Amino acid sequence: MSLNSHMNVLDFTLLSLLRRKFKNLGIVLVFTFIVFITGSILFLSYSFKREALLILKGSPELIVQRMSAGRQELIPVGRAKEISAIPGVSGVEPRYWGYYYDPLVKANYTILASSGSLSAGNRLLQGRLPAPEEKGVAAVGRGVAKARFIDMGSTISLVSAAGDAMDFDVVGIFESESELLTADLIVLGRPDVIRLFRMPPDMATDLAVTVRNETEAPVIAGKIRSRFPDTRPILRKEIIRTYDAVFGWRSGLILTLFAGALVAFIILAWDKATGLSAEEKKEIGILKAIGWETSDIIEMKFWEGLVISLSSFLLGIILAYVHVYFFGASVFAPALKGWSVIYPDFRLAPFIDPYQIAMLMALTVIPYIASTIIPSWKAAITDPDEVVRG
Amino acid sequence: MNDPIIQTNELTKYYNKGKANEVLAVSGVSIGIRRGDFAVLKGPSGSGKTTMLSLLGCMTRPTSGSITLEGRDISHLPERFLTDIRRTTYGFIFQQFHLIQGMSVLQNVMLPLYPTDVDLPKLKKKAEGLLEGIGMMKRRDFPVQGLSGGEQQRTAIARALINSPEIVLADEPTAHLDTALSRNFMAIMKDLWEKGKTVIIASHDPIVFENEYAALVVEMRDGAVRNVTRK
């Protein structure tokens, strides 16, 4: 067949699709919806995993927490010196942080004491970070600034664990590669964090341990554990694995809930695969009778399947992208984020996994084209005589 | 000129052979149709006319016996060769017209040549010429489902002629037409015949088989040939 004949068959296919515009529009809508939902879930869970990796990129290899009755407790700062003495440890830094529920806007913030290592993964959009021992100043994430309608130079009021109101001048607003990292963050000077949470002197929330050789981290963790049996050393790798499992599990959960719609789509595809309408069969017979070859009919049906499935796929993916990255995945984010109910809004950075897109395409476009071609092929190999006989 | 363009020899066709609903549709038919013949297959319903027309038009294969087209045995050719013959040699007018619903008159006429390397503008021009010839040009952009029976049949005739076939086959073409339209149809067939086409019509309508230019009338009954008249 020449290029002309392929173009002519494509021309006929488009005419043919327009003839059944309402039926085809219905299929496009269902198909687009399926791709939109699945694509949204994939984009969202993949972005969460990437955000988590970004957060952890600048974090220490090891975090040491003290446990009491199965719960995390404050850890004595004095242990930092002993841990520093373990061979392979390059540094230990006490961290002062905690969560703060803001009843005004019904959001949860992360309060963190400023330190030398803090600015490594974060950049300030405006202003500066509080100095480690500075009092009465704060740098806030964009989510906090948005929730509290504050800007540079504004004052943010928080209530300490003792019930005192504490005012802070906003001297910086965060910008970060990952907005998930800083959206809910408020950075204060160390004395302010201690006062806000009413932490005892010489106690920290946990200890951040850096090691010379990352592969040595599990060995060092074991040594810390044996020296301080009430501690829980957490490896960065373990946190990454946990994030992966949590978001994988959550997206799996949504996909399971979504299985009903998937089943409906499969039924639609099966319906197409197992039979053509009498009218479609008749048309194939007519085309055969007037001189179309079986391969011409298969080609026409291939174009038909490709036009419908590819346009639906592209539309669904674009809608999913817009939904996730421009509208914050308003449909699924609560289920995927879990704790988002009290989390300030944040916008995900667009991360796309080409492998996932290719898989989704392979799982939707190819079965649809096959379900279009197979019954048509079956109809096309029967004698056109059946048409002549009416 | 007098050599048969189509020759059948002991042509037999069973449907559902070996099954409970087996039907012997055509039984041992041997006829010869010459180039330029106006041939009519005549007989009541169930006599085997339509099956015979299907066999001659390469729409189905015989169970036994043979068909030769211009001296070449086509009885057991693979499907793609039969398709090629249908596309290049035959023009078929169906009893129910079998136009594609939802498409215009012009698109239906162009249909047989879509999967060929002909340019669409050229094809369109040719289709318009045929529609002009049968007085359907004004209706070229009408969807076919809105046409009258006579108009649908004229569209089907134009479609059958788009590939400039040597042989025109028509199955019960006047079954759904009134007398005036039937005569119109026969006038078009006569015109084609006079232009040198071989015309083969299956019909039980006297308007068809009693016309003066039907050179060959094959009378069939119960799948077999009862009588052959050549004028």
Coordinates of C-alpha atoms in Angstrom, one line a residue:
Chain A
M1 CA 0.0 0.0 0.0
S2 CA 1.2 3.5 -0.9
L3 CA 1.3 6.4 1.5
N4 CA -1.8 7.8 -0.3
S5 CA -3.8 4.8 0.5
H6 CA -2.9 5.0 4.2
M7 CA -3.9 8.7 4.2
N8 CA -7.2 7.8 2.5
V9 CA -7.9 5.1 5.1
L10 CA -7.1 7.6 7.8
D11 CA -9.4 10.1 6.2
F12 CA -12.2 7.6 6.1
T13 CA -11.5 6.7 9.8
L14 CA -12.0 10.3 10.8
L15 CA -15.2 10.5 8.9
S16 CA -16.3 7.2 10.5
L17 CA -15.5 8.5 14.0
L18 CA -17.5 11.7 13.4
R19 CA -20.5 9.6 12.3
R20 CA -20.8 8.1 15.8
K21 CA -19.7 11.2 17.6
F22 CA -21.9 10.7 20.7
K23 CA -20.8 7.1 21.2
N24 CA -17.2 8.0 20.6
L25 CA -17.4 11.1 22.8
G26 CA -18.8 8.8 25.6
I27 CA -15.8 6.4 25.2
V28 CA -13.4 9.4 25.2
L29 CA -14.9 10.7 28.4
V30 CA -14.8 7.4 30.3
F31 CA -11.2 6.7 29.0
T32 CA -10.1 10.3 29.9
F33 CA -11.6 9.9 33.4
I34 CA -9.8 6.6 34.0
V35 CA -6.4 8.1 32.8
F36 CA -7.0 11.3 34.8
I37 CA -7.7 9.4 38.1
T38 CA -4.8 6.9 37.6
G39 CA -2.5 9.6 36.4
S40 CA -3.3 11.9 39.3
I41 CA -2.6 9.1 41.8
L42 CA 0.7 8.3 40.1
F43 CA 1.8 11.9 39.8
L44 CA 0.9 12.6 43.4
S45 CA 2.5 9.5 45.0
Y46 CA 5.6 9.9 42.9
S47 CA 5.9 13.6 43.8
F48 CA 5.5 12.8 47.5
K49 CA 8.3 10.3 47.3
R50 CA 10.5 12.7 45.4
E51 CA 9.7 15.5 47.9
A52 CA 10.6 13.1 50.8
L53 CA 13.9 12.3 49.1
L54 CA 14.7 16.0 48.7
I55 CA 13.9 16.6 52.4
L56 CA 16.2 13.8 53.4
K57 CA 19.0 14.8 50.9
G58 CA 20.3 17.4 53.3
S59 CA 19.5 15.5 56.5
P60 CA 22.1 13.8 58.7
E61 CA 22.9 10.1 58.1
L62 CA 21.8 9.3 61.6
I63 CA 19.3 10.7 64.1
V64 CA 19.4 9.6 67.7
Q65 CA 16.2 9.7 69.8
R66 CA 15.7 8.7 73.4
M67 CA 12.8 6.4 74.0
S68 CA 10.8 5.9 77.2
A69 CA 7.8 3.5 77.4
G70 CA 7.9 3.3 73.7
R71 CA 7.6 7.0 73.1
Q72 CA 10.1 9.6 72.1
E73 CA 11.5 11.7 75.0
L74 CA 13.9 14.6 75.2
I75 CA 17.5 13.5 75.1
P76 CA 20.3 14.9 77.4
V77 CA 22.6 17.2 75.4
G78 CA 25.6 15.7 77.3
R79 CA 25.3 12.5 75.3
A80 CA 26.5 14.4 72.3
K81 CA 30.1 14.4 73.6
E82 CA 30.1 10.7 74.2
I83 CA 28.7 9.9 70.8
S84 CA 31.3 12.2 69.2
A85 CA 34.0 10.0 70.7
I86 CA 32.8 6.9 68.7
P87 CA 35.2 6.3 65.8
G88 CA 33.8 7.3 62.5
V89 CA 31.5 10.0 63.8
S90 CA 32.4 13.4 62.4
G91 CA 29.9 15.5 64.3
V92 CA 27.0 15.6 66.7
E93 CA 24.5 18.4 66.9
P94 CA 21.6 18.7 69.3
R95 CA 18.3 19.6 67.6
Y96 CA 15.5 21.5 69.2
W97 CA 12.2 21.2 67.5
G98 CA 8.6 20.3 68.0
Y99 CA 5.1 20.6 66.6
Y100 CA 2.8 23.5 67.3
Y101 CA -0.9 23.5 66.7
D102 CA -2.3 26.9 65.7
P103 CA -6.0 27.0 66.6
L104 CA -6.4 30.3 64.7
V105 CA -6.0 28.7 61.3
K106 CA -6.4 25.1 62.4
A107 CA -2.9 24.2 61.1
N108 CA 0.1 22.4 62.4
Y109 CA 3.5 24.0 62.3
T110 CA 7.0 22.6 62.7
I111 CA 9.0 24.8 65.0
L112 CA 12.8 24.4 64.7
A113 CA 15.7 26.0 66.4
S114 CA 18.2 27.8 64.0
S115 CA 21.5 26.1 63.7
G116 CA 24.6 26.2 61.4
S117 CA 23.5 23.2 59.3
L118 CA 20.0 24.4 58.8
S119 CA 20.5 26.5 55.7
A120 CA 22.1 23.7 53.7
G121 CA 19.0 22.5 51.8
N122 CA 16.9 25.7 52.1
R123 CA 17.1 29.1 50.6
L124 CA 15.3 32.1 51.9
L125 CA 13.0 33.8 49.5
Q126 CA 13.4 37.0 51.5
G127 CA 15.3 38.2 54.5
R128 CA 17.5 36.0 56.7
L129 CA 17.5 33.1 59.2
P130 CA 17.5 33.9 63.0
A131 CA 21.0 33.5 64.5
P132 CA 21.2 30.4 66.8
E133 CA 21.1 32.4 70.0
E134 CA 18.9 35.3 68.7
K135 CA 15.6 36.1 70.4
G136 CA 12.3 37.5 69.2
V137 CA 12.8 36.9 65.5
A138 CA 11.5 34.1 63.2
A139 CA 11.8 32.9 59.6
V140 CA 8.6 31.2 58.3
G141 CA 7.6 28.9 55.5
R142 CA 5.4 30.1 52.7
G143 CA 2.5 28.0 53.9
V144 CA 2.6 29.6 57.4
A145 CA 2.9 33.1 55.8
K146 CA -0.1 32.4 53.6
A147 CA -2.1 30.9 56.5
R148 CA -1.4 33.8 58.9
F149 CA -1.4 36.6 56.2
I150 CA 2.0 37.7 57.2
D151 CA 4.9 39.2 55.3
M152 CA 8.4 40.4 56.1
G153 CA 8.4 42.7 59.1
S154 CA 5.1 41.4 60.4
T155 CA 4.8 39.9 63.8
I156 CA 3.7 36.4 64.5
S157 CA 2.3 35.5 67.9
L158 CA 2.6 32.0 69.4
V159 CA 1.5 30.8 72.8
S160 CA 4.1 29.0 74.8
A161 CA 3.6 25.7 76.8
A162 CA 3.4 27.9 79.9
G163 CA 0.6 29.9 78.4
D164 CA 2.5 33.1 77.6
A165 CA 2.1 34.9 74.3
M166 CA 5.3 35.2 72.5
D167 CA 5.7 37.7 69.6
F168 CA 8.3 37.2 66.9
D169 CA 9.3 39.6 64.1
V170 CA 9.4 37.9 60.8
V171 CA 12.9 38.4 59.4
G172 CA 12.8 35.7 56.6
I173 CA 10.4 33.7 54.4
F174 CA 11.6 30.4 53.0
E175 CA 11.9 29.2 49.5
S176 CA 12.9 25.6 49.0
E177 CA 13.2 23.2 46.1
S178 CA 10.7 21.2 48.0
E179 CA 7.8 23.2 49.4
L180 CA 6.8 20.2 51.5
L181 CA 10.0 20.8 53.5
T182 CA 9.4 24.4 54.5
A183 CA 5.7 25.1 54.0
D184 CA 4.9 24.6 57.6
L185 CA 8.2 25.6 59.1
I186 CA 8.9 28.3 61.7
V187 CA 12.6 28.8 62.6
L188 CA 13.3 30.6 65.9
G189 CA 16.5 31.1 67.9
R190 CA 17.3 28.2 70.3
P191 CA 16.4 30.1 73.5
D192 CA 12.9 30.9 72.1
V193 CA 12.3 27.3 71.1
I194 CA 13.3 26.1 74.6
R195 CA 10.9 28.7 76.1
L196 CA 8.1 28.0 73.7
F197 CA 8.1 24.3 74.4
R198 CA 9.2 24.7 78.0
M199 CA 12.0 22.3 77.5
P200 CA 14.2 21.5 80.5
P201 CA 17.8 22.9 80.4
D202 CA 20.5 20.6 78.9
M203 CA 17.8 18.6 77.0
A204 CA 17.3 18.5 73.2
T205 CA 14.6 16.9 71.0
D206 CA 17.2 14.6 69.4
L207 CA 20.8 14.4 68.2
A208 CA 21.8 14.7 64.5
V209 CA 24.9 12.6 63.9
T210 CA 27.1 12.9 60.8
V211 CA 29.5 10.2 59.9
R212 CA 32.7 10.2 57.8
N213 CA 31.6 7.1 55.7
E214 CA 27.9 6.6 55.1
T215 CA 28.3 2.8 54.7
E216 CA 29.6 2.8 58.3
A217 CA 26.3 4.4 59.6
P218 CA 24.6 1.1 60.6
V219 CA 27.7 0.0 62.6
I220 CA 27.8 3.3 64.4
A221 CA 24.1 3.1 65.1
G222 CA 24.7 -0.3 66.7
K223 CA 27.5 1.1 68.9
I224 CA 25.2 4.0 70.0
R225 CA 22.4 1.6 70.8
S226 CA 24.7 -0.6 72.9
R227 CA 26.2 2.4 74.8
F228 CA 22.8 4.0 75.3
P229 CA 20.2 1.2 75.4
D230 CA 17.3 3.7 75.8
T231 CA 18.0 5.3 72.4
R232 CA 16.7 4.7 69.0
P233 CA 19.2 5.6 66.2
I234 CA 17.4 6.1 62.9
L235 CA 19.2 5.7 59.7
R236 CA 18.4 8.1 56.8
K237 CA 18.0 5.0 54.5
E238 CA 15.3 3.6 56.9
I239 CA 13.4 6.9 56.7
I240 CA 13.5 6.8 52.9
R241 CA 12.3 3.2 52.9
T242 CA 9.4 4.2 55.2
Y243 CA 8.3 7.1 53.0
D244 CA 8.4 4.8 50.0
A245 CA 6.3 2.3 51.8
V246 CA 3.8 4.8 53.2
F247 CA 3.1 6.6 49.9
G248 CA 3.2 3.3 47.9
W249 CA 0.6 1.9 50.3
R250 CA -1.5 5.0 50.2
S251 CA -1.6 5.2 46.4
G252 CA -2.3 1.5 46.4
L253 CA -5.2 2.1 48.7
I254 CA -6.7 4.7 46.5
L255 CA -6.2 2.6 43.4
T256 CA -8.0 -0.2 45.2
L257 CA -10.9 2.1 46.0
F258 CA -10.8 3.2 42.4
A259 CA -10.9 -0.4 41.2
G260 CA -14.7 -0.1 40.6
A261 CA -14.1 2.4 37.9
L262 CA -11.3 0.3 36.5
V263 CA -13.6 -2.7 36.4
A264 CA -16.2 -0.6 34.5
F265 CA -13.5 0.3 32.0
I266 CA -12.4 -3.3 31.6
I267 CA -16.1 -4.3 31.0
L268 CA -16.3 -1.6 28.4
A269 CA -13.1 -2.9 26.7
W270 CA -14.3 -6.5 27.1
D271 CA -17.7 -5.5 25.5
K272 CA -15.8 -4.1 22.6
A273 CA -13.5 -7.1 22.4
T274 CA -16.2 -9.7 22.4
G275 CA -18.6 -8.3 19.9
L276 CA -19.4 -5.6 17.4
S277 CA -22.9 -4.2 17.0
A278 CA -24.9 -5.7 14.2
E279 CA -24.5 -2.3 12.4
E280 CA -20.7 -2.4 12.7
K281 CA -20.5 -6.0 11.5
K282 CA -22.7 -5.1 8.5
E283 CA -20.5 -2.1 7.6
I284 CA -17.4 -4.3 7.7
G285 CA -19.2 -6.8 5.4
I286 CA -20.1 -4.0 3.0
L287 CA -16.5 -2.7 2.9
K288 CA -15.3 -6.2 2.2
A289 CA -17.9 -6.8 -0.5
I290 CA -17.0 -3.6 -2.3
G291 CA -13.3 -4.4 -2.4
W292 CA -11.7 -3.5 0.9
E293 CA -9.1 -6.0 2.1
T294 CA -9.1 -7.5 5.6
S295 CA -5.8 -5.5 6.2
D296 CA -7.5 -2.3 5.1
I297 CA -10.3 -2.9 7.7
I298 CA -7.7 -3.7 10.4
E299 CA -5.8 -0.6 9.5
M300 CA -9.0 1.5 9.7
K301 CA -9.8 0.0 13.1
F302 CA -6.2 0.5 14.3
W303 CA -6.5 4.3 13.4
E304 CA -9.9 4.4 15.1
G305 CA -8.6 2.8 18.3
L306 CA -5.4 5.0 18.2
V307 CA -7.2 8.2 17.7
I308 CA -9.7 7.6 20.5
S309 CA -7.2 6.1 23.0
L310 CA -4.3 8.3 22.4
S311 CA -6.3 11.5 22.5
S312 CA -8.1 10.3 25.7
F313 CA -4.8 9.3 27.2
L314 CA -3.1 12.7 26.4
L315 CA -6.2 14.6 27.6
G316 CA -6.3 12.5 30.8
I317 CA -2.6 13.0 31.5
I318 CA -2.7 16.7 30.9
L319 CA -5.8 17.0 33.2
A320 CA -4.0 14.9 35.9
Y321 CA -0.9 17.1 35.6
V322 CA -3.0 20.3 36.0
H323 CA -5.0 18.7 38.8
V324 CA -1.9 17.7 40.8
Y325 CA 0.5 20.5 40.2
F326 CA -1.8 23.5 39.7
F327 CA -4.7 22.6 41.9
G328 CA -2.9 20.7 44.6
A329 CA -4.6 17.4 43.8
S330 CA -7.7 18.6 45.6
V331 CA -9.5 15.3 44.8
F332 CA -7.0 12.9 46.3
A333 CA -4.5 14.8 48.4
P334 CA -6.4 14.3 51.7
A335 CA -6.2 10.5 51.3
L336 CA -2.6 10.5 50.1
K337 CA -1.2 13.1 52.6
G338 CA -3.1 11.6 55.5
W339 CA -2.3 14.3 58.0
S340 CA -3.1 17.1 55.6
V341 CA -6.2 18.1 57.4
I342 CA -4.2 20.2 59.8
Y343 CA -1.3 20.9 57.4
P344 CA -1.0 24.3 55.7
D345 CA -1.5 24.2 52.0
F346 CA 1.5 23.6 49.9
R347 CA 2.2 23.1 46.2
L348 CA 4.0 20.1 44.9
A349 CA 7.0 20.5 42.6
P350 CA 6.3 18.7 39.3
F351 CA 8.1 15.4 39.1
I352 CA 7.2 13.0 36.3
D353 CA 8.4 9.5 36.0
P354 CA 8.6 8.6 32.3
Y355 CA 8.5 4.9 33.1
Q356 CA 5.2 5.3 35.0
I357 CA 3.7 7.3 32.1
A358 CA 4.9 4.7 29.6
M359 CA 3.4 1.9 31.8
L360 CA 0.0 3.7 32.1
M361 CA 0.0 4.2 28.4
A362 CA 0.8 0.6 27.7
L363 CA -1.9 -0.5 30.1
T364 CA -4.6 1.7 28.6
V365 CA -3.9 2.5 25.0
I366 CA -2.7 -0.9 23.8
P367 CA -5.6 -3.0 25.3
Y368 CA -8.0 -0.5 23.9
I369 CA -6.5 -0.7 20.4
A370 CA -6.5 -4.5 20.7
S371 CA -10.1 -4.6 21.8
T372 CA -11.0 -2.5 18.7
I373 CA -9.0 -4.6 16.2
I374 CA -9.7 -8.1 17.3
P375 CA -13.5 -8.2 16.8
S376 CA -13.2 -6.3 13.6
W377 CA -10.6 -8.8 12.3
K378 CA -13.0 -11.6 13.2
A379 CA -15.8 -9.9 11.3
A380 CA -13.5 -9.1 8.4
I381 CA -12.4 -12.7 7.7
T382 CA -15.9 -13.9 7.3
D383 CA -17.4 -14.1 3.8
P384 CA -18.9 -10.9 2.5
D385 CA -21.6 -13.2 1.1
E386 CA -23.4 -12.8 4.4
V387 CA -23.9 -9.1 3.6
V388 CA -25.2 -9.9 0.1
R389 CA -27.8 -12.2 1.7
G390 CA -28.9 -9.3 3.9
Chain B
M1 CA -16.0 -12.0 -28.4
N2 CA -18.0 -15.2 -28.0
D3 CA -15.6 -16.8 -25.4
P4 CA -17.3 -16.8 -22.0
I5 CA -15.9 -14.2 -19.6
I6 CA -17.3 -16.3 -16.8
Q7 CA -17.7 -20.1 -16.9
T8 CA -19.0 -22.3 -14.1
N9 CA -18.6 -26.0 -14.1
E10 CA -20.7 -28.2 -11.8
L11 CA -20.8 -25.4 -9.3
T12 CA -22.1 -26.5 -5.9
K13 CA -22.5 -24.5 -2.6
Y14 CA -23.5 -25.8 0.8
Y15 CA -24.1 -23.6 3.8
N16 CA -23.3 -25.1 7.2
K17 CA -22.1 -28.3 5.6
G18 CA -22.1 -31.2 8.0
K19 CA -24.2 -29.5 10.5
A20 CA -27.9 -30.0 11.4
N21 CA -28.9 -26.8 9.6
E22 CA -27.0 -27.8 6.3
V23 CA -28.5 -26.1 3.2
L24 CA -27.7 -27.0 -0.4
A25 CA -28.0 -23.6 -2.0
V26 CA -26.6 -24.2 -5.5
S27 CA -26.3 -27.7 -7.0
G28 CA -24.1 -28.6 -10.0
V29 CA -24.6 -25.4 -12.1
S30 CA -22.7 -25.1 -15.3
I31 CA -23.3 -21.9 -17.3
G32 CA -21.2 -19.6 -19.5
I33 CA -21.6 -15.8 -19.6
R34 CA -20.0 -14.0 -22.5
R35 CA -18.2 -10.7 -22.5
G36 CA -20.9 -8.0 -23.1
D37 CA -23.8 -10.3 -22.2
F38 CA -26.9 -9.0 -20.4
A39 CA -27.6 -12.0 -18.3
V40 CA -30.5 -12.6 -15.9
L41 CA -30.7 -15.3 -13.2
K42 CA -34.4 -15.9 -12.9
G43 CA -36.3 -17.8 -10.2
P44 CA -38.5 -17.6 -7.1
S45 CA -37.2 -16.9 -3.6
G46 CA -34.9 -19.7 -2.4
S47 CA -34.0 -20.8 -5.9
G48 CA -30.3 -20.1 -5.4
K49 CA -30.0 -16.9 -7.5
T50 CA -28.4 -14.8 -4.8
T51 CA -25.9 -17.5 -3.9
M52 CA -25.1 -17.9 -7.6
L53 CA -24.5 -14.2 -7.8
S54 CA -22.3 -14.3 -4.7
L55 CA -20.2 -17.2 -6.2
L56 CA -19.8 -15.3 -9.6
G57 CA -18.9 -12.1 -7.7
C58 CA -16.2 -13.8 -5.6
M59 CA -18.1 -13.0 -2.4
T60 CA -17.9 -16.7 -1.3
R61 CA -16.2 -19.9 -2.4
P62 CA -17.9 -22.9 -3.9
T63 CA -18.0 -26.2 -2.0
S64 CA -17.2 -28.0 -5.2
G65 CA -17.0 -27.3 -8.9
S66 CA -15.2 -24.4 -10.5
I67 CA -15.6 -20.9 -11.7
T68 CA -13.3 -19.4 -14.3
L69 CA -13.0 -15.7 -15.0
E70 CA -11.4 -14.9 -18.3
G71 CA -10.0 -18.4 -18.4
R72 CA -8.5 -18.3 -14.9
D73 CA -9.8 -20.6 -12.2
I74 CA -10.8 -18.4 -9.3
S75 CA -12.7 -21.0 -7.3
H76 CA -10.0 -21.5 -4.6
L77 CA -8.0 -18.3 -4.7
P78 CA -6.9 -16.9 -1.3
E79 CA -9.2 -14.1 0.1
R80 CA -6.8 -11.3 -0.9
F81 CA -6.9 -12.3 -4.6
L82 CA -10.7 -12.5 -4.5
T83 CA -10.8 -9.0 -2.9
D84 CA -8.6 -7.7 -5.6
I85 CA -11.0 -9.2 -8.2
R86 CA -14.0 -7.6 -6.5
R87 CA -12.2 -4.3 -6.4
T88 CA -11.0 -4.2 -10.0
T89 CA -13.4 -6.3 -12.1
Y90 CA -16.8 -6.2 -10.4
G91 CA -19.3 -3.6 -9.5
F92 CA -22.0 -4.9 -7.1
I93 CA -25.5 -3.5 -6.5
F94 CA -27.1 -5.1 -3.5
Q95 CA -30.7 -5.8 -2.9
Q96 CA -30.8 -3.7 0.3
F97 CA -28.4 -1.1 -1.3
H98 CA -26.1 -1.4 1.7
L99 CA -25.0 2.2 1.8
I100 CA -23.0 3.3 4.9
Q101 CA -25.4 5.2 7.1
G102 CA -24.3 8.6 8.4
M103 CA -22.1 9.3 5.3
S104 CA -23.0 11.5 2.4
V105 CA -24.0 10.3 -1.0
L106 CA -20.6 11.4 -2.4
Q107 CA -18.6 9.7 0.4
N108 CA -20.5 6.4 -0.2
V109 CA -19.8 6.6 -3.9
M110 CA -16.1 7.1 -3.2
L111 CA -15.9 4.3 -0.7
P112 CA -14.6 1.3 -2.8
L113 CA -11.5 3.3 -3.8
Y114 CA -10.5 4.8 -0.4
P115 CA -7.9 2.1 0.4
T116 CA -6.1 2.5 -3.0
D117 CA -3.4 5.0 -4.0
V118 CA -5.8 7.2 -5.9
D119 CA -5.7 10.9 -4.9
L120 CA -8.8 11.9 -3.0
P121 CA -9.4 15.0 -5.1
K122 CA -9.3 12.9 -8.3
L123 CA -11.6 10.3 -6.7
K124 CA -14.0 13.0 -5.7
K125 CA -14.1 14.3 -9.2
K126 CA -14.7 10.9 -10.6
A127 CA -17.5 10.3 -8.1
E128 CA -19.1 13.6 -8.9
G129 CA -19.0 12.7 -12.6
L130 CA -20.9 9.5 -11.9
L131 CA -23.4 11.3 -9.7
E132 CA -23.9 13.8 -12.5
G133 CA -24.6 10.9 -14.9
I134 CA -27.4 9.5 -12.9
G135 CA -28.9 12.8 -11.8
M136 CA -27.8 12.7 -8.2
M137 CA -25.4 15.7 -8.2
K138 CA -27.9 17.9 -6.3
R139 CA -27.9 15.3 -3.5
R140 CA -24.2 14.8 -3.3
D141 CA -23.8 16.1 0.3
F142 CA -27.0 14.5 1.7
P143 CA -26.7 11.8 4.3
V144 CA -27.8 8.6 2.6
Q145 CA -30.4 7.7 5.2
G146 CA -32.4 10.7 4.1
L147 CA -32.7 9.6 0.5
S148 CA -35.7 7.9 -1.1
G149 CA -35.5 4.2 -2.2
G150 CA -34.8 5.2 -5.8
E151 CA -32.1 7.7 -4.9
Q152 CA -30.5 5.2 -2.6
Q153 CA -30.4 2.8 -5.5
R154 CA -28.9 5.3 -7.9
T155 CA -26.2 6.0 -5.2
A156 CA -25.5 2.3 -5.0
I157 CA -25.2 2.2 -8.8
A158 CA -22.7 5.1 -8.8
R159 CA -20.7 3.3 -6.1
A160 CA -20.7 0.1 -8.1
L161 CA -19.3 2.0 -11.1
I162 CA -16.6 4.0 -9.3
N163 CA -13.9 1.4 -10.1
S164 CA -14.9 1.3 -13.8
P165 CA -15.8 -2.4 -13.5
E166 CA -16.0 -4.7 -16.5
I167 CA -18.8 -6.7 -14.9
V168 CA -21.8 -5.3 -13.1
L169 CA -23.7 -7.6 -10.8
A170 CA -27.1 -6.7 -9.3
D171 CA -29.1 -8.7 -6.8
E172 CA -32.9 -8.2 -6.9
P173 CA -32.4 -4.6 -7.8
T174 CA -36.1 -3.8 -8.4
A175 CA -37.4 -5.6 -5.3
H176 CA -37.9 -2.3 -3.4
L177 CA -38.9 -0.1 -6.3
D178 CA -42.2 0.8 -7.9
T179 CA -42.7 0.2 -11.6
A180 CA -41.5 3.6 -12.8
L181 CA -38.3 3.4 -10.7
S182 CA -37.8 -0.2 -11.9
R183 CA -37.9 0.9 -15.5
N184 CA -35.5 3.8 -14.7
F185 CA -33.1 1.3 -13.2
M186 CA -33.3 -1.0 -16.2
A187 CA -32.7 2.0 -18.5
I188 CA -29.4 2.7 -16.5
M189 CA -28.5 -1.0 -16.9
K190 CA -29.2 -0.9 -20.6
D191 CA -27.0 2.2 -20.9
L192 CA -24.1 0.4 -19.2
W193 CA -24.6 -2.7 -21.3
E194 CA -24.6 -0.6 -24.4
K195 CA -21.3 0.9 -23.2
G196 CA -19.8 -2.6 -23.3
K197 CA -20.2 -3.7 -19.6
T198 CA -21.2 -7.3 -18.9
V199 CA -24.4 -7.1 -16.8
I200 CA -25.6 -10.0 -14.6
I201 CA -28.8 -9.5 -12.6
A202 CA -30.6 -11.9 -10.3
S203 CA -34.3 -11.2 -10.2
H204 CA -37.8 -12.6 -10.2
D205 CA -39.2 -9.4 -11.6
P206 CA -40.7 -9.7 -15.2
I207 CA -39.5 -6.1 -15.8
V208 CA -36.0 -7.4 -15.6
F209 CA -36.1 -10.8 -17.2
E210 CA -38.6 -10.0 -19.9
N211 CA -36.7 -7.0 -21.3
E212 CA -35.6 -7.3 -25.0
Y213 CA -31.9 -7.0 -24.4
A214 CA -31.6 -9.8 -21.8
A215 CA -29.5 -12.0 -24.1
L216 CA -29.2 -14.8 -21.5
V217 CA -31.8 -15.9 -19.1
V218 CA -30.9 -18.7 -16.6
E219 CA -33.9 -20.1 -14.8
M220 CA -33.2 -21.6 -11.5
R221 CA -35.2 -23.6 -9.0
D222 CA -34.1 -25.4 -5.8
G223 CA -30.5 -24.5 -6.4
A224 CA -30.3 -26.1 -9.9
V225 CA -30.6 -24.7 -13.4
R226 CA -34.0 -25.6 -14.9
N227 CA -33.7 -23.8 -18.2
V228 CA -31.2 -21.6 -20.1
T229 CA -32.5 -19.3 -22.9
R230 CA -30.0 -17.5 -25.1
K231 CA -31.4 -15.0 -27.6

